[in-house]
Each structure stands twice: as structure tokens, then as C-alpha cells.
Amino acid sequence: MDRREFIAYGSAAAIAAGVIKTQLEEVAEAQTPSVNLELHLEEIYEEMIDGEVLFALAYRDPVTRLVRPPLFVTEAATINLKLVNKTRKPRRFTISGTIEDRFPVVAPGATKTIRFTAPAPGSYIYHENTEGAVGRLAGLYGPLVVMPSDGKTAAGVHTPYKDPTLAQSALFDALGASARFPGERWRPELAKRTRIWMFSETDPELNQRLERNVATGWTTLKSWFKPRYFSLNGLSGFDSSHDDFTCPEGYEGEPVLIRCMNAGIATHGPHIHGNHVYCLSEVNPATLTLYKCQNILEVDTWMMKPLWRKDVLLPFIKPDEIPAAAWPPKQEPFPLFYPMHCHIEMSQTAGGGSYPQGLVTHWELLGPRRGV
Ligand SMILES: [Cu+2]
């Protein structure tokens, strides 16, 4: 494979072309108690939003060719994960919030299958950690989503968690069954009702050191790392704002779960317009282990420190700035577009100043409640 092909496969074009398995298919496959997964660790070239082409690393699904593929599994499933290290350095797989050196190092050119039990239902980041954050900053990361085998509330309503808390149950029970949340329940069987927002950032200096295969300086990384690109699901600016896998869209009353994750080393503050979101799960800052919220906050900005995961629910209700008497709007045509942008402003640029080509996307309210 030549350099040009690497660039093509690493870009959003491969995702948009529909040559990959949909998330829905992956969800269906995840129902089996034992899953065999395979990830190849590769050296690739990736095009940044301003046209700059950088050396990078990535986990790749060898079948779909998708880089940094989301892995969907069911709680307590046995996962047999075959790792093929095609990079020039030893690599160790790890999962956020678990023991750092739990899995063996895979030598360059070697293949190893590791076996583990899926952790508790929730959102996780799989990544590489032989040199601290270097592996994931160069692109060796991806989302691991664990779904419950039975996530229902006492009232029989689906949630993404095992034994949902009282607050979580109250929220999910109210969706589609209250004046505040008219419409539908959250529907786990529809891929579009769940989105993943994975944040990261890139400093070309680090990528160039890796390409030249010289010392990365990883022990002092925090003192010199200066990101020039900020990404959402590996995309930035215009690309992340128009990506089918990234932008939540739907009609009024079709709530979407957004699994936010931060693979980088910068703290991010996603901020959303149109609707507020409800925080469902967070991580313990010291251990990075997940917990389900006992008290659900309604927020328009939420903090994402390195390796944090936070699930939030975007309710898809009538935006507050539109008076009830003026709903549905007649002068402003649907769809209504609302931005999500990181409120830590350095992340809104690319290449040191090109705005707004950083960590940004939008969500689309396609129309009023369907069928009523
Ligand atoms: Cu704003």
C-alpha cells in the first residue's frame, strides 16, 4: 500500500463512503457472550483540516479498514482481542479506568491475543500506554462501549446502565411520558440515538519525532506539547461539523445519548446550544473508574479532563428560546442547526489560528414531533 492509499484510508472519506459496517450492525453482533475482535496497530498518514499531512498511529479494524473503530460489547462478555503490531515500537493495550499494565507488551511485528471480561456497562477509551500519553496523542485510541444485558428501569424502560440509579430511572422513565419530554423513549436499538464524541489533539512535533523514530521525550511531554489541531472523532472544524457519525440529528422527542470521551491531554469543555444536556455518568477523577450519577445535573457546558468519559443525554425538546406559542416555527425553516463547541477557546482553531476549524460540531433538529 502506498502513501496515497494510507491518506485515503485515514480520512473521513472512508467513513462517509459507507464501506464500513454500521454501528447498528456492530450493536447486533455485540449480543453474543463471547466476542472475537481484531485490531491492527498501524503507522499511517493523516490529513489535518488545513491540508497538512502528518504521520500518525492508529488502531485499525482489518475488515472494515476503519481507523480507531468503536468497539461495542455486552457486559460480562468474554473478549478475545487479537492485536497485530505493525508499528516499529513495542505497544501495550489498555483501557481507561483499569489497571495500566494489565496486558502484555506486543513487540514490533508481533501478534498477540489478549482475553478479558467486558467491564461494567458504560463508556471507555481503549488506548496504548508504553510511553504515557504518547501513544494515544499519536492516534492509538478508540471508544469501547459496554452495553447492559438488561438495562431496564423498574418500570421496564431501557437505559444504557445496569441497575440504573433512581435519578437515571426517573429521567429515562420521563422521556416520552411527560409534558417536559414529549415524544419517545431513548431507543438503544436505533444506532442514531447514540453518538460518540471522542476528543483529542495533535502536536505535529510529536508526530514528526515518531516518524523519524527518535526519542519522544515523553517523560517531559507536558512541558513542551503544544497542540495545533483539535479533533472530534478524529475530525476537525468543517469535517466534524458535517460527519454522519458525529452530528446528532432527529425530530423533536427523539432523545440521543452522547458518550463523550477525552483521549487527549488537554482539558475540554464541550458547550451546546439549543438544548441543555443531562449528565448520566462520570468518572472518579482519581481512579478514572465510572460511576452512575445519583443526582442528574442539567448543563450546557461540561468538563472533560484527560481520559474522562461522561455520558450525557440530549433530549431533543423544543429549544427554550422559541416560545411555545411560536412552535413549530413558521418563518425559520427546519432543520434548525445548533452548534456544540469546546468552550476552552484554544481548541477552536487549527494550525495556530484558523477559526473555527477545531473541536466543533452541530446537532440538527429536523422538525417538530413526527406523526402528530
Ligand atoms: Cu456557544
Coordinates of C-alpha atoms and ligand atoms in Angstrom, one line a residue:
M1 CA 0.0 0.0 0.0
D2 CA 1.4 3.4 -0.9
R3 CA 1.4 6.6 0.9
R4 CA -1.6 8.0 -1.0
E5 CA -3.7 5.0 0.0
F6 CA -2.8 5.5 3.6
I7 CA -4.0 9.0 3.4
A8 CA -7.3 8.0 1.8
Y9 CA -8.0 5.3 4.4
G10 CA -7.1 7.5 7.2
S11 CA -9.5 10.2 6.2
A12 CA -13.2 10.9 6.8
A13 CA -13.8 9.9 3.2
A14 CA -13.7 6.2 4.0
I15 CA -16.2 6.7 6.8
A16 CA -18.6 8.8 4.6
A17 CA -18.3 6.3 1.7
G18 CA -20.3 3.8 3.7
V19 CA -17.8 1.0 3.1
I20 CA -17.8 0.2 6.7
K21 CA -20.1 -1.8 8.9
T22 CA -22.7 0.5 10.5
Q23 CA -22.8 0.9 14.2
L24 CA -26.2 -0.8 14.2
E25 CA -24.6 -4.0 12.8
E26 CA -21.9 -3.8 15.4
V27 CA -24.6 -3.4 18.1
A28 CA -26.3 -6.6 16.8
E29 CA -23.1 -8.5 16.9
A30 CA -22.4 -7.4 20.4
Q31 CA -25.2 -9.5 21.8
T32 CA -23.1 -12.7 21.8
P33 CA -21.5 -13.6 25.2
S34 CA -18.0 -14.2 23.6
V35 CA -16.6 -11.9 21.0
N36 CA -13.5 -12.2 18.9
L37 CA -12.1 -8.8 17.9
E38 CA -9.0 -7.8 16.0
L39 CA -7.1 -4.5 15.9
H40 CA -4.1 -3.7 13.9
L41 CA -1.7 -1.1 15.2
E42 CA -0.5 0.8 12.1
E43 CA 1.6 3.7 11.0
I44 CA -0.5 6.0 8.8
Y45 CA -0.6 9.4 7.2
E46 CA -3.5 11.7 8.0
E47 CA -4.6 14.9 6.6
M48 CA -5.4 17.7 9.0
I49 CA -8.2 20.1 8.4
D50 CA -5.8 22.7 6.9
G51 CA -4.3 20.3 4.4
E52 CA -1.2 19.5 6.4
V53 CA -0.4 15.8 6.2
L54 CA 1.0 14.2 9.3
F55 CA 2.5 10.8 10.2
A56 CA 0.2 9.2 12.8
L57 CA -0.6 5.9 14.5
A58 CA -3.9 4.2 14.7
Y59 CA -5.7 1.1 15.7
R60 CA -7.4 -0.2 12.6
D61 CA -10.2 -2.7 12.1
P62 CA -8.7 -5.0 9.4
V63 CA -12.1 -5.9 7.9
T64 CA -13.8 -2.5 7.7
R65 CA -10.5 -0.6 7.4
L66 CA -11.9 2.0 9.8
V67 CA -9.3 3.6 12.0
R68 CA -10.0 3.9 15.7
P69 CA -13.1 1.8 15.4
P70 CA -15.7 1.9 18.1
L71 CA -15.9 -1.5 19.9
F72 CA -19.4 -2.5 21.1
V73 CA -19.7 -5.3 23.6
T74 CA -22.2 -6.5 26.2
E75 CA -21.4 -6.6 29.9
A76 CA -19.6 -9.7 31.2
A77 CA -18.8 -10.8 27.6
T78 CA -15.5 -12.6 27.2
I79 CA -13.5 -10.6 24.7
N80 CA -10.7 -12.2 22.7
L81 CA -8.8 -9.3 21.2
K82 CA -6.1 -10.1 18.6
L83 CA -3.6 -7.3 18.4
V84 CA -1.2 -7.1 15.4
N85 CA 1.5 -4.6 16.0
K86 CA 2.6 -3.3 12.6
T87 CA 4.5 -0.3 14.2
R88 CA 8.2 0.0 14.9
K89 CA 7.9 0.1 18.7
P90 CA 6.6 -2.3 21.4
R91 CA 3.0 -1.4 22.3
R92 CA 0.7 -2.2 25.2
F93 CA -3.1 -2.1 25.0
T94 CA -5.0 -0.7 27.9
I95 CA -8.5 0.5 28.9
S96 CA -9.2 3.7 30.7
G97 CA -10.1 3.2 34.4
T98 CA -8.5 -0.2 34.6
I99 CA -5.0 -1.4 35.7
E100 CA -2.4 0.3 33.5
D101 CA -0.1 -2.7 32.9
R102 CA -2.7 -5.4 32.9
F103 CA -1.9 -6.7 29.4
P104 CA 1.4 -7.8 27.9
V105 CA 3.6 -5.6 25.7
V106 CA 3.3 -6.6 22.0
A107 CA 6.7 -6.5 20.2
P108 CA 7.1 -4.8 16.8
G109 CA 5.8 -7.1 14.1
A110 CA 4.3 -9.5 16.7
T111 CA 0.7 -10.7 17.1
K112 CA -0.8 -11.4 20.5
T113 CA -4.4 -12.3 21.6
I114 CA -5.5 -11.0 24.9
R115 CA -8.6 -12.1 26.7
F116 CA -10.6 -10.1 29.2
T117 CA -14.1 -9.7 30.5
A118 CA -16.1 -6.7 29.5
P119 CA -16.2 -4.1 32.3
A120 CA -19.4 -2.6 33.7
P121 CA -21.8 -1.0 31.2
G122 CA -20.6 2.4 30.2
S123 CA -18.1 4.3 28.0
Y124 CA -14.4 3.6 28.0
I125 CA -11.3 4.6 26.0
Y126 CA -9.0 1.8 24.7
H127 CA -5.5 3.1 24.0
E128 CA -1.8 2.4 24.1
N129 CA 0.4 3.3 27.1
T130 CA 4.0 2.2 26.9
E131 CA 5.1 5.9 26.8
G132 CA 2.4 7.5 28.9
A133 CA 0.1 9.6 26.7
V134 CA 2.3 9.5 23.6
G135 CA 0.6 6.5 22.0
R136 CA -2.9 8.0 22.3
L137 CA -1.8 11.5 21.3
A138 CA -0.4 10.0 18.1
G139 CA -3.7 8.3 17.5
L140 CA -3.6 4.9 19.2
Y141 CA -7.0 5.1 20.8
G142 CA -10.7 4.3 20.3
P143 CA -14.0 4.1 22.1
L144 CA -15.1 0.9 23.9
V145 CA -18.8 0.9 24.6
V146 CA -20.2 -1.7 27.1
M147 CA -24.0 -2.2 27.0
P148 CA -26.0 -3.8 29.7
S149 CA -27.6 -7.2 29.1
D150 CA -30.6 -5.8 31.0
G151 CA -30.6 -2.0 31.4
K152 CA -34.2 -1.6 32.2
T153 CA -35.7 0.6 35.0
A154 CA -38.2 -0.8 37.4
A155 CA -40.9 0.4 35.0
G156 CA -39.3 -1.6 32.2
V157 CA -37.7 1.3 30.3
H158 CA -34.4 0.9 28.5
T159 CA -31.3 2.7 29.9
P160 CA -27.6 2.3 29.0
Y161 CA -26.8 1.1 32.5
K162 CA -27.1 -2.0 34.7
D163 CA -29.2 -1.2 37.8
P164 CA -29.8 2.5 36.9
T165 CA -29.8 4.9 39.8
L166 CA -33.1 6.4 40.9
A167 CA -32.2 9.7 39.2
Q168 CA -31.3 7.9 36.0
S169 CA -34.5 5.9 36.1
A170 CA -36.6 9.0 36.8
L171 CA -35.1 10.7 33.7
F172 CA -35.5 7.7 31.3
D173 CA -39.0 6.9 32.6
A174 CA -40.0 10.6 31.9
L175 CA -38.8 10.5 28.3
G176 CA -41.8 10.4 26.0
A177 CA -44.1 10.1 29.0
S178 CA -44.2 13.7 30.4
A179 CA -45.0 17.2 29.4
R180 CA -41.4 18.1 29.7
F181 CA -40.1 15.4 27.4
P182 CA -42.9 14.7 24.8
G183 CA -42.1 12.1 22.2
E184 CA -40.3 8.8 22.5
R185 CA -38.2 6.8 25.0
W186 CA -34.5 6.6 24.4
R187 CA -34.2 3.7 21.9
P188 CA -31.0 1.7 22.2
E189 CA -31.8 -0.4 19.1
L190 CA -31.5 2.6 16.8
A191 CA -27.9 3.5 16.1
K192 CA -28.7 7.2 15.5
R193 CA -30.0 7.5 19.1
T194 CA -26.4 7.1 20.4
R195 CA -23.4 9.2 19.4
I196 CA -19.8 9.0 20.4
W197 CA -17.8 12.2 20.8
M198 CA -14.1 11.4 21.2
F199 CA -11.9 14.4 21.8
S200 CA -8.1 14.6 21.1
E201 CA -5.4 16.9 19.9
T202 CA -2.3 16.8 17.9
D203 CA 1.1 18.5 18.1
P204 CA 3.0 17.9 14.8
E205 CA 6.3 17.9 16.7
L206 CA 5.4 14.7 18.4
N207 CA 4.2 13.1 15.2
Q208 CA 7.4 14.1 13.5
R209 CA 9.5 12.6 16.3
L210 CA 7.6 9.3 15.9
E211 CA 8.0 9.3 12.2
R212 CA 11.8 9.8 12.5
N213 CA 11.8 7.1 15.2
V214 CA 13.8 9.3 17.6
A215 CA 13.2 9.7 21.4
T216 CA 9.8 11.1 22.0
G217 CA 10.6 13.0 25.2
W218 CA 7.5 11.5 26.7
T219 CA 8.6 12.0 30.4
T220 CA 8.5 15.8 29.9
L221 CA 5.6 15.8 27.4
K222 CA 3.5 18.3 29.4
S223 CA 6.2 20.9 29.3
W224 CA 6.6 21.0 25.5
F225 CA 3.4 19.7 24.0
K226 CA 1.7 22.5 22.0
P227 CA -1.3 21.2 20.1
R228 CA -2.1 22.8 16.8
Y229 CA -5.0 20.6 15.9
F230 CA -8.1 19.6 18.0
S231 CA -10.3 16.8 16.9
L232 CA -13.7 15.2 17.5
N233 CA -13.8 11.6 16.3
G234 CA -10.6 12.3 14.5
L235 CA -12.0 15.2 12.5
S236 CA -11.9 19.0 13.0
G237 CA -13.9 22.1 12.1
F238 CA -15.9 21.7 8.8
D239 CA -15.3 18.0 8.7
S240 CA -16.5 17.2 12.3
S241 CA -19.5 19.6 11.7
H242 CA -20.8 17.6 8.8
D243 CA -19.9 14.0 9.8
D244 CA -22.8 11.5 9.8
F245 CA -21.2 9.5 12.7
T246 CA -20.7 12.7 14.8
C247 CA -23.7 15.0 14.4
P248 CA -26.8 14.1 16.4
E249 CA -29.9 14.6 14.3
G250 CA -33.6 13.8 14.8
Y251 CA -37.0 15.2 15.3
E252 CA -38.5 16.7 18.4
G253 CA -38.9 13.9 21.0
E254 CA -36.2 11.6 19.8
P255 CA -33.6 11.8 22.6
V256 CA -29.9 11.0 21.8
L257 CA -27.3 9.6 24.2
I258 CA -23.9 11.2 23.7
R259 CA -20.9 9.3 25.0
C260 CA -18.2 11.9 25.5
M261 CA -14.6 10.8 25.9
N262 CA -11.3 12.6 26.1
A263 CA -8.3 10.7 24.7
G264 CA -6.0 13.8 24.7
I265 CA -4.1 15.5 27.5
A266 CA -5.9 18.9 27.2
T267 CA -9.0 19.6 29.3
H268 CA -12.0 20.3 27.2
G269 CA -15.3 22.0 28.0
P270 CA -18.0 21.0 25.4
H271 CA -20.8 23.5 25.3
I272 CA -24.0 23.1 23.5
H273 CA -26.7 25.4 22.1
G274 CA -30.4 24.8 21.6
N275 CA -31.0 22.2 24.4
H276 CA -29.2 21.6 27.6
V277 CA -28.0 18.0 28.3
Y278 CA -28.4 15.7 31.3
C279 CA -25.3 14.2 32.9
L280 CA -25.8 10.5 33.3
S281 CA -22.4 9.1 34.2
E282 CA -19.0 10.4 35.1
V283 CA -15.6 9.1 36.3
N284 CA -13.9 9.3 39.6
P285 CA -11.1 11.8 38.9
A286 CA -8.5 9.8 40.9
T287 CA -9.1 6.4 39.5
L288 CA -10.9 7.1 36.3
T289 CA -13.4 4.5 37.2
L290 CA -17.0 5.0 36.0
Y291 CA -19.9 5.9 38.3
K292 CA -23.6 6.4 37.6
C293 CA -24.9 9.7 38.7
Q294 CA -27.2 9.8 41.7
N295 CA -28.1 13.4 41.1
I296 CA -28.5 14.4 37.5
L297 CA -27.5 17.9 36.5
E298 CA -28.9 19.8 33.5
V299 CA -26.0 21.7 32.0
D300 CA -25.0 23.5 28.8
T301 CA -21.2 23.0 29.4
W302 CA -19.4 20.1 30.9
M303 CA -15.8 19.5 31.8
M304 CA -13.8 16.7 30.2
K305 CA -10.3 16.2 31.7
P306 CA -7.8 13.7 30.1
L307 CA -9.2 10.2 29.9
W308 CA -12.6 11.3 31.4
R309 CA -15.8 9.8 30.0
K310 CA -19.1 11.4 30.5
D311 CA -22.4 10.2 29.1
V312 CA -25.0 12.9 28.5
L313 CA -28.5 12.9 27.2
L314 CA -29.6 15.4 24.5
P315 CA -33.4 15.5 24.9
F316 CA -34.4 16.9 21.5
I317 CA -37.1 19.1 23.0
K318 CA -38.3 22.4 21.8
P319 CA -35.4 24.9 22.3
D320 CA -36.2 27.3 25.2
E321 CA -35.6 30.4 23.1
I322 CA -38.6 29.6 21.0
P323 CA -41.9 30.5 22.8
A324 CA -44.4 27.7 23.0
A325 CA -46.9 29.8 21.1
A326 CA -44.5 30.1 18.2
W327 CA -43.7 26.4 18.0
P328 CA -43.3 24.9 15.5
P329 CA -41.6 28.0 13.9
K330 CA -43.0 29.1 10.6
Q331 CA -40.5 31.8 9.5
E332 CA -37.4 29.9 10.4
P333 CA -37.2 26.7 8.2
F334 CA -36.3 23.3 9.6
P335 CA -33.8 21.8 10.1
L336 CA -32.7 24.0 13.0
F337 CA -28.9 23.8 13.4
Y338 CA -27.3 24.3 16.8
P339 CA -23.5 24.3 17.5
M340 CA -21.5 22.3 20.0
H341 CA -18.1 23.9 20.5
C342 CA -15.5 23.4 23.2
H343 CA -15.5 26.4 25.5
I344 CA -11.8 26.2 26.1
E345 CA -11.1 28.5 23.2
M346 CA -7.6 27.3 22.1
S347 CA -9.3 24.2 20.8
Q348 CA -11.4 26.2 18.3
T349 CA -8.5 26.8 16.0
A350 CA -6.3 24.8 13.6
G351 CA -2.7 25.4 12.6
G352 CA -2.3 28.0 15.2
G353 CA -5.2 30.3 14.3
S354 CA -7.6 29.1 11.6
Y355 CA -11.0 29.5 13.2
P356 CA -13.4 27.7 13.7
Q357 CA -11.6 24.6 12.5
G358 CA -11.1 22.9 15.8
L359 CA -13.2 20.9 18.2
V360 CA -16.7 21.8 17.0
T361 CA -19.8 20.1 15.6
H362 CA -23.5 20.8 15.5
W363 CA -26.8 19.0 16.1
E364 CA -29.9 19.1 13.9
L365 CA -33.5 19.4 14.9
L366 CA -35.1 18.1 11.7
G367 CA -38.6 19.1 12.6
P368 CA -41.5 19.0 15.1
R369 CA -42.7 15.7 16.6
R370 CA -43.2 13.2 13.8
G371 CA -46.6 11.8 13.2
V372 CA -48.6 14.2 15.4
Ligands
CU1 CU -21.7 28.9 22.1

